[in-house]
Amino acid sequence: MRSCGMNFIKTILFIFNFIFAISGLGVLIAGALVLADVGEFSHFIEGRVVAPPIVLIVVGALVFLVASLGCYGAIRESPPLLTLFAVCLAIIFIVELAVGIAAIAFKADLEMALRNSLQKSIQDSGSEDLRAWDNVQKKLECCGLDGPADWVDYSRERYLRPSCCRPAYIDPQTRDCRNALPLHKDKYYQDGCVDKLKMRVDSNASILIGVGIGIAFIQILGIILACLLANAIRNEEK
């Protein structure tokens, strides 16, 4: 005869897996949003920044599939399926924890990595570099590494990029600042792009850390419930 305890664990595990499947979609969406955001500035950002959201997208899809396996195992009351479910959860837990730790570790040397990348590109001033700079300066409303003077100090042409110009001062015909005066505070963005880009990446890293580690520890409950139900089913079959 089926025990009340086993029925209770089965119900709780089924509800957990339904919520867990939804959380998997949440992880996938969070990873996709972060990837889309940082990918816009991929010219200046190392692969270490882009890798964690890609991993989260894959993990989110796996979480959804594994949650479906857990629901099926609970309905079928199959100890092997429940054991496989618990093992898959443990593997995903380790991956998510690693992603969270990697994001935390990278935050420590993020500013130096960004500064080196930005300085190299402003010194090279190739066409691809300049397009990337125009994109980041317009999107983040910044100019140079630490301010407009960097274009005069580091770039090949020693010329301030038009993308540093505030929209209100852009000449509609020349697409440059009207009566441009070098480093004029009213006309050009004064904030450096290193700080702005670091804040953007930090914000996304916090999302990855919160989602990755938060969901990872919730999975521990799923592992415990699956093991309890599998053990209860085995005891019933004896």
Coordinates of C-alpha atoms in Angstrom, one line a residue, residues 12-29 56-57 59-72 85 89 92 96 215 218-219 222:
I12 CA 6.1 18.2 -3.8
L13 CA 8.6 16.9 -6.4
F14 CA 6.1 17.3 -9.2
I15 CA 5.3 20.9 -8.2
F16 CA 9.0 21.6 -7.7
N17 CA 9.7 20.4 -11.2
F18 CA 7.0 22.5 -12.7
I19 CA 8.4 25.6 -11.1
F20 CA 11.9 24.4 -12.0
A21 CA 11.0 24.1 -15.7
I22 CA 9.8 27.7 -15.6
S23 CA 13.0 28.8 -13.9
G24 CA 14.9 27.1 -16.7
L25 CA 13.2 29.3 -19.2
G26 CA 14.0 32.3 -16.9
V27 CA 17.7 31.3 -16.9
L28 CA 17.7 31.0 -20.7
I29 CA 16.0 34.4 -21.1
L56 CA 23.6 30.0 -19.0
I57 CA 21.5 29.8 -22.2
V59 CA 22.0 25.4 -18.9
G60 CA 18.6 27.0 -19.1
A61 CA 17.6 24.7 -21.9
L62 CA 19.0 21.7 -20.1
V63 CA 17.1 22.7 -16.9
F64 CA 13.9 22.7 -18.8
L65 CA 14.5 19.2 -20.3
V66 CA 15.8 17.8 -16.9
A67 CA 12.7 19.2 -15.1
S68 CA 10.5 17.4 -17.7
L69 CA 12.5 14.2 -16.9
G70 CA 11.9 14.7 -13.2
C71 CA 8.1 15.2 -13.7
Y72 CA 8.0 12.0 -15.9
F85 CA 17.2 13.2 -12.6
L89 CA 20.6 18.3 -11.4
I92 CA 23.9 21.4 -13.7
E96 CA 26.0 27.0 -12.7
I215 CA 19.0 28.8 -9.1
I218 CA 17.4 25.8 -5.3
Q219 CA 18.4 22.7 -7.2
G222 CA 15.3 19.0 -6.1

